[in-house]
Coordinates of C-alpha atoms in Angstrom, one line a residue:
M163 CA 0.0 0.0 0.0
Q164 CA 1.2 3.5 -0.8
A165 CA 0.1 6.5 1.2
K166 CA 0.6 10.2 0.3
P167 CA 4.4 10.8 0.0
Q168 CA 4.1 13.7 2.5
L169 CA 3.0 11.2 5.2
Q170 CA 6.4 9.4 5.1
G171 CA 8.2 10.3 8.4
L172 CA 5.5 12.8 9.5
P173 CA 5.4 12.8 13.3
S174 CA 2.1 12.2 15.0
Y175 CA 0.9 14.5 17.8
K176 CA 2.4 13.4 21.1
P177 CA 0.3 14.5 24.1
G178 CA 1.5 14.6 27.7
K179 CA 2.0 11.3 29.4
P180 CA -1.2 9.8 31.0
I181 CA -1.3 9.7 34.8
E182 CA -1.9 6.0 35.1
E183 CA 1.0 5.2 32.8
V184 CA 3.4 7.2 34.9
K185 CA 2.2 5.7 38.1
K186 CA 2.8 2.2 36.8
E187 CA 6.1 3.0 35.1
L188 CA 7.6 4.7 38.2
G189 CA 5.8 3.1 41.0
L190 CA 4.2 6.3 42.2
T191 CA 1.0 6.6 44.1
K192 CA 0.4 10.2 43.4
V193 CA 0.9 11.9 40.0
V194 CA 0.0 15.5 39.1
K195 CA -0.5 16.2 35.4
L196 CA 0.5 19.7 34.4
A197 CA 1.2 19.0 30.8
S198 CA -1.8 19.6 28.6
N199 CA -3.2 22.9 29.8
E200 CA -6.4 21.4 31.2
N201 CA -8.5 23.2 33.7
P202 CA -7.4 21.9 37.2
Y203 CA -10.8 22.8 38.6
G204 CA -12.6 20.6 36.1
A205 CA -15.9 21.8 34.5
S206 CA -19.0 23.4 35.8
P207 CA -21.2 21.0 37.9
L208 CA -23.9 21.9 35.4
A209 CA -22.0 20.0 32.7
A210 CA -22.0 16.7 34.6
K211 CA -25.7 17.2 35.4
A212 CA -26.5 17.7 31.7
I213 CA -24.5 14.6 30.7
S214 CA -26.3 12.5 33.3
E215 CA -29.7 13.7 32.0
A216 CA -28.7 12.8 28.4
A217 CA -27.4 9.3 29.3
S218 CA -30.4 7.6 27.9
Q219 CA -29.9 9.0 24.4
T220 CA -27.0 6.9 23.4
A221 CA -28.9 5.1 20.7
I222 CA -29.7 8.3 18.9
Y223 CA -27.3 10.2 16.6
P224 CA -26.4 13.7 17.9
D225 CA -27.8 16.7 16.1
G226 CA -25.6 17.1 13.1
Y227 CA -26.5 20.8 12.8
A228 CA -25.7 21.4 16.5
A229 CA -28.8 23.6 16.7
V230 CA -29.0 24.1 20.4
I231 CA -25.4 24.8 21.0
R232 CA -25.3 26.9 17.9
E233 CA -28.0 29.1 19.2
K234 CA -26.4 29.4 22.7
V235 CA -23.0 30.2 21.4
A236 CA -24.3 32.7 18.8
T237 CA -26.3 34.5 21.6
K238 CA -23.3 34.4 24.0
I239 CA -20.8 36.0 21.7
G240 CA -23.1 38.1 19.7
V241 CA -23.0 36.6 16.2
E242 CA -25.5 35.1 13.7
Q243 CA -26.0 31.4 13.9
N244 CA -24.8 30.9 10.3
Q245 CA -21.4 32.4 11.2
L246 CA -20.5 29.3 13.3
I247 CA -19.0 25.9 12.5
F248 CA -18.4 23.2 15.2
G249 CA -15.6 20.8 15.4
N250 CA -14.4 17.9 17.5
G251 CA -12.2 20.3 19.3
S252 CA -11.0 23.4 17.5
D253 CA -8.2 21.1 16.2
E254 CA -10.8 19.6 13.8
V255 CA -11.8 23.1 12.5
I256 CA -8.1 23.5 11.7
Q257 CA -8.3 20.3 9.8
F258 CA -11.4 21.6 7.9
L259 CA -9.6 24.8 6.9
C260 CA -6.5 22.9 5.6
R261 CA -8.6 20.4 3.7
A262 CA -10.7 23.2 2.1
F263 CA -8.0 25.7 1.2
L264 CA -4.6 24.0 0.9
S265 CA -3.1 21.8 -1.8
P266 CA 0.3 21.1 -3.2
E267 CA 0.1 24.3 -5.3
T268 CA -0.4 26.5 -2.3
N269 CA 1.4 27.6 0.8
T270 CA 0.5 28.6 4.4
V271 CA 2.3 30.9 6.8
T272 CA 2.8 30.2 10.5
A273 CA 4.9 31.5 13.4
D274 CA 7.6 29.3 14.8
P275 CA 7.3 27.9 17.4
T276 CA 3.5 27.7 17.6
F277 CA 0.7 25.2 17.8
S278 CA 1.9 22.1 15.8
Q279 CA -1.4 21.2 14.2
Y280 CA -1.2 24.1 11.6
K281 CA 1.9 22.6 10.1
L282 CA 0.8 19.0 10.5
N283 CA -2.5 19.4 8.7
A284 CA -1.0 21.7 6.0
T285 CA 1.7 19.1 5.3
I286 CA -0.8 16.3 5.0
E287 CA -2.5 18.4 2.3
G288 CA 0.8 18.7 0.5
A289 CA 1.0 22.5 0.9
E290 CA 4.3 24.4 1.5
V291 CA 4.6 25.6 5.1
R292 CA 6.4 28.9 5.6
E293 CA 7.5 29.2 9.2
V294 CA 8.5 32.6 10.5
P295 CA 10.5 32.8 13.8
C296 CA 8.9 34.4 16.8
V297 CA 10.6 37.2 18.6
E298 CA 10.7 36.6 22.3
G299 CA 7.8 34.1 21.9
V300 CA 5.6 36.7 20.0
H301 CA 4.5 36.4 16.4
D302 CA 6.6 38.6 14.1
L303 CA 3.6 39.9 12.1
D304 CA 5.7 42.1 9.8
A305 CA 7.9 39.1 8.8
M306 CA 4.9 36.9 8.3
L307 CA 3.4 39.5 5.9
K308 CA 6.6 39.4 3.9
A309 CA 6.2 35.6 3.6
I310 CA 2.9 35.9 1.7
D311 CA 2.6 35.6 -2.0
E312 CA -0.1 34.9 -4.6
N313 CA -0.2 31.2 -3.6
T314 CA -0.6 31.8 0.1
R315 CA -4.0 30.7 1.3
I316 CA -3.9 30.7 5.1
I317 CA -1.9 32.6 7.7
W318 CA -2.2 31.4 11.3
V319 CA -2.1 33.7 14.4
C320 CA -2.2 31.7 17.6
N321 CA -3.3 34.3 20.1
P322 CA -2.3 33.8 22.9
N323 CA 0.5 31.7 21.4
N324 CA 1.0 28.1 22.4
P325 CA 3.6 27.2 23.7
S326 CA 4.9 30.6 24.8
G327 CA 1.7 32.1 26.3
T328 CA 2.5 35.5 24.7
Y329 CA 0.0 37.6 22.7
V330 CA -0.4 39.9 19.8
S331 CA -2.0 43.3 20.8
Q332 CA -5.1 44.9 19.3
E333 CA -3.1 47.6 17.5
A334 CA -0.6 45.1 16.1
F335 CA -3.4 42.7 14.9
T336 CA -5.6 45.3 13.3
S337 CA -2.6 46.8 11.5
F338 CA -1.7 43.3 10.3
L339 CA -5.3 42.6 9.1
E340 CA -5.2 45.9 7.1
R341 CA -2.2 44.7 5.2
V342 CA -3.0 41.0 4.5
P343 CA -4.2 40.5 0.9
S344 CA -7.9 39.6 0.7
H345 CA -7.2 36.2 -0.9
V346 CA -5.4 35.1 2.3
L347 CA -7.5 33.7 5.2
V348 CA -6.3 35.0 8.6
V349 CA -7.0 32.5 11.4
S350 CA -7.0 33.9 14.9
D351 CA -6.7 30.9 17.1
E352 CA -8.0 32.0 20.5
A353 CA -8.1 28.7 22.5
Y354 CA -7.1 30.5 25.7
F355 CA -9.3 33.5 25.2
E356 CA -11.2 33.2 28.5
Y357 CA -8.0 33.4 30.5
V358 CA -6.7 36.6 28.9
T359 CA -6.5 39.6 31.2
A360 CA -4.5 42.0 29.0
S361 CA -6.4 45.2 28.3
D362 CA -5.0 45.5 24.8
Y363 CA -5.8 42.0 23.7
P364 CA -7.7 42.1 20.3
E365 CA -11.4 42.2 20.2
T366 CA -11.7 40.1 17.1
L367 CA -15.4 39.4 16.8
P368 CA -16.3 43.0 15.8
L369 CA -13.6 42.8 13.1
L370 CA -15.6 40.0 11.3
E371 CA -17.9 42.6 9.8
K372 CA -15.0 44.4 8.1
Y373 CA -12.7 41.5 7.2
E374 CA -14.3 38.7 5.2
N375 CA -11.0 36.8 5.3
L376 CA -10.9 36.5 9.1
M377 CA -11.8 33.3 11.0
I378 CA -11.8 33.0 14.8
L379 CA -11.3 29.7 16.6
R380 CA -12.4 29.0 20.2
T381 CA -12.8 25.9 22.3
F382 CA -14.5 24.4 25.3
S383 CA -11.4 22.3 26.2
K384 CA -9.5 24.8 28.2
A385 CA -11.3 27.2 30.6
Y386 CA -14.6 25.4 30.3
G387 CA -12.9 22.1 31.4
L388 CA -14.5 19.9 28.7
A389 CA -11.3 18.6 27.1
A390 CA -12.6 15.0 27.3
L391 CA -15.6 15.8 25.2
R392 CA -13.8 17.6 22.3
V393 CA -15.9 20.6 21.2
G394 CA -14.6 23.7 19.6
Y395 CA -15.9 26.1 17.0
G396 CA -15.0 28.6 14.3
V397 CA -16.5 32.0 13.7
A398 CA -16.5 33.7 10.3
N399 CA -18.7 35.3 7.7
P400 CA -21.5 33.1 6.5
A401 CA -20.0 32.6 3.0
L402 CA -16.8 31.1 4.5
I403 CA -18.8 28.9 6.8
S404 CA -20.8 27.6 3.8
L405 CA -17.5 26.7 2.0
L406 CA -16.3 24.7 5.0
D407 CA -19.4 22.9 6.0
P408 CA -19.2 20.2 3.3
V409 CA -15.8 19.2 4.7
R410 CA -17.3 18.6 8.2
P411 CA -18.2 15.0 8.9
P412 CA -21.8 14.3 9.9
F413 CA -22.4 14.1 13.6
N414 CA -18.9 15.2 14.4
N415 CA -19.8 16.2 18.0
T416 CA -21.4 13.9 20.5
T417 CA -24.7 14.6 22.2
F418 CA -22.8 14.6 25.5
A419 CA -20.4 17.3 24.2
H420 CA -23.4 19.4 23.0
V421 CA -25.3 19.3 26.3
A422 CA -22.3 19.8 28.5
A423 CA -21.1 22.8 26.5
V424 CA -24.6 24.4 26.5
A425 CA -24.8 23.9 30.3
S426 CA -21.4 25.3 30.8
L427 CA -22.3 28.5 29.0
E428 CA -24.9 29.1 31.7
D429 CA -22.3 29.1 34.4
D430 CA -20.4 32.4 34.1
K431 CA -19.6 32.3 37.8
F432 CA -17.6 29.1 37.4
I433 CA -15.5 30.5 34.6
S434 CA -14.9 33.8 36.4
S435 CA -13.7 31.8 39.5
C436 CA -11.3 29.7 37.4
V437 CA -9.9 32.7 35.7
K438 CA -9.4 34.6 39.0
K439 CA -7.6 31.6 40.5
N440 CA -5.5 31.2 37.4
T441 CA -4.4 34.8 37.3
A442 CA -3.4 34.7 41.0
A443 CA -1.4 31.5 40.4
L444 CA 0.4 32.9 37.4
K445 CA 1.6 35.7 39.6
Q446 CA 3.0 33.1 42.0
F447 CA 4.8 31.4 39.1
E448 CA 6.3 34.7 38.0
K449 CA 7.4 35.5 41.6
F450 CA 9.0 32.1 41.8
C451 CA 10.9 32.7 38.6
Q452 CA 12.0 36.2 39.6
T453 CA 13.2 34.9 43.0
H454 CA 15.3 32.2 41.3
K455 CA 16.4 34.4 38.4
L456 CA 14.7 32.2 35.8
K457 CA 13.6 33.7 32.5
Y458 CA 10.0 33.2 31.7
Y459 CA 7.5 34.2 29.0
P460 CA 4.7 36.5 30.4
S461 CA 1.6 34.4 29.9
Q462 CA -2.0 35.2 29.0
T463 CA -3.0 31.6 29.3
N464 CA -3.3 28.8 31.9
F465 CA 0.3 27.8 31.4
I466 CA 3.8 29.3 31.7
L467 CA 6.9 28.6 29.7
I468 CA 10.0 28.8 31.9
D469 CA 13.7 28.8 30.7
F470 CA 15.8 26.6 33.1
N471 CA 18.9 27.2 31.1
R472 CA 19.4 23.5 30.7
S473 CA 17.9 20.7 28.7
G474 CA 14.1 20.7 28.9
D475 CA 14.1 16.9 28.8
E476 CA 16.4 16.9 31.8
V477 CA 13.9 19.0 33.8
F478 CA 11.0 17.0 32.5
D479 CA 12.6 13.7 33.6
Y480 CA 13.4 15.1 37.1
L481 CA 9.9 16.3 37.6
L482 CA 8.4 13.1 36.3
K483 CA 10.3 11.0 38.8
K484 CA 8.8 13.3 41.5
G485 CA 5.3 12.8 40.2
F486 CA 4.8 15.8 38.1
I487 CA 4.0 15.5 34.4
V488 CA 5.0 18.7 32.4
R489 CA 6.0 19.4 28.8
S490 CA 9.6 19.6 27.8
G491 CA 10.4 22.5 25.5
E492 CA 12.7 20.3 23.5
A493 CA 9.7 19.2 21.3
L494 CA 8.0 22.6 21.4
G495 CA 10.8 24.7 19.9
F496 CA 12.2 26.0 23.2
P497 CA 14.9 23.4 24.0
T498 CA 16.0 24.8 27.4
C499 CA 12.4 25.5 28.6
V500 CA 9.6 23.6 30.2
R501 CA 5.9 24.4 29.7
I502 CA 3.9 24.0 32.9
T503 CA 0.2 24.1 33.2
V504 CA -1.1 26.1 36.1
G505 CA -2.5 23.8 38.7
T506 CA -4.4 24.2 41.9
D507 CA -2.7 26.1 44.7
E508 CA -1.8 22.9 46.5
E509 CA -0.3 21.4 43.3
N510 CA 1.6 24.6 42.5
Q511 CA 3.1 24.8 46.0
E512 CA 4.2 21.2 45.8
L513 CA 5.8 21.8 42.4
F514 CA 7.6 24.9 43.6
S515 CA 9.2 22.8 46.4
V516 CA 10.4 20.2 43.9
L517 CA 11.7 22.8 41.5
E518 CA 13.7 24.4 44.4
E519 CA 15.2 21.0 45.1
L520 CA 16.2 20.7 41.4
L521 CA 17.7 24.2 41.3
V522 CA 19.7 23.7 44.6
S523 CA 21.0 20.3 43.4
K524 CA 22.2 21.8 40.1
A525 CA 23.8 24.8 41.9
V526 CA 25.8 22.3 44.1
E527 CA 26.9 20.3 41.0
Q528 CA 28.2 23.5 39.3

């Protein structure tokens, strides 16, 4: 059998190690996962209640049009229902976009480092991927503009950026949009939108009226704590959504995902609480880094990228043996860094103690 040539040697996505696997492998009784940027406080209790009430519906296909969640999201964010497309996580919407717009005759522009799924899906479609180095973890929008030509179809702006946690400001983004040719789709991937506290973060939804070549991606996997259910969505002008919809598989979201997401949208208090705790915890991480003279990337997400000035794999291995799963920067484009998801206060304090042990041991060795 012969697959597409571009699939040869193409790496698959490697998520953080599962908790049970680490326990078994290292003989640990307690393991804390701080690797995949999940909400440590879970989801709104309303989500579990909604799933329980829908438990008898397993024999029936989910609503392929996602009518109820479509109405709820449209009302929540202030757009028309025909401006939305739902995916099995926002990752699937990325897949829709690549399948619809990219081919071997085209190219796409991304930052580097950034979320790996842009490059992966573009490569599968045979498109050329033009990667533009970040500057201090932030997208270099001017350089990305220069990478565009007549064959460019999509330009990706991960905002805030994963894995750095940094963001592009309102002024920078709107100036960028003004200069992007109309034949190029600009994708603003806002997976961590709910966690953002910066006053100059772009308000992208109002920009949809002016820029028909803009799409916004959001998800219920992060702040809403529904990562296990995989539901995300794209927002764009109706004509663009109509182009994408034939690419979407039928029934691509489960009934449980729909009802849990709808219920979660009713619980603003839960989200506000999570964001408040996350903001306070990020300040503790920053203070820890400042105290120990560690470089870090200021984050507008629920994770922080810290430069330990040594192999990220080495730090990862040390923490793993102590029962903490994080992400080494070696595979993320920051080889001396580690990306750490913000946990609960108890988890964070335990992690700080372990990191201090690491830093002291390395100081002694030197």
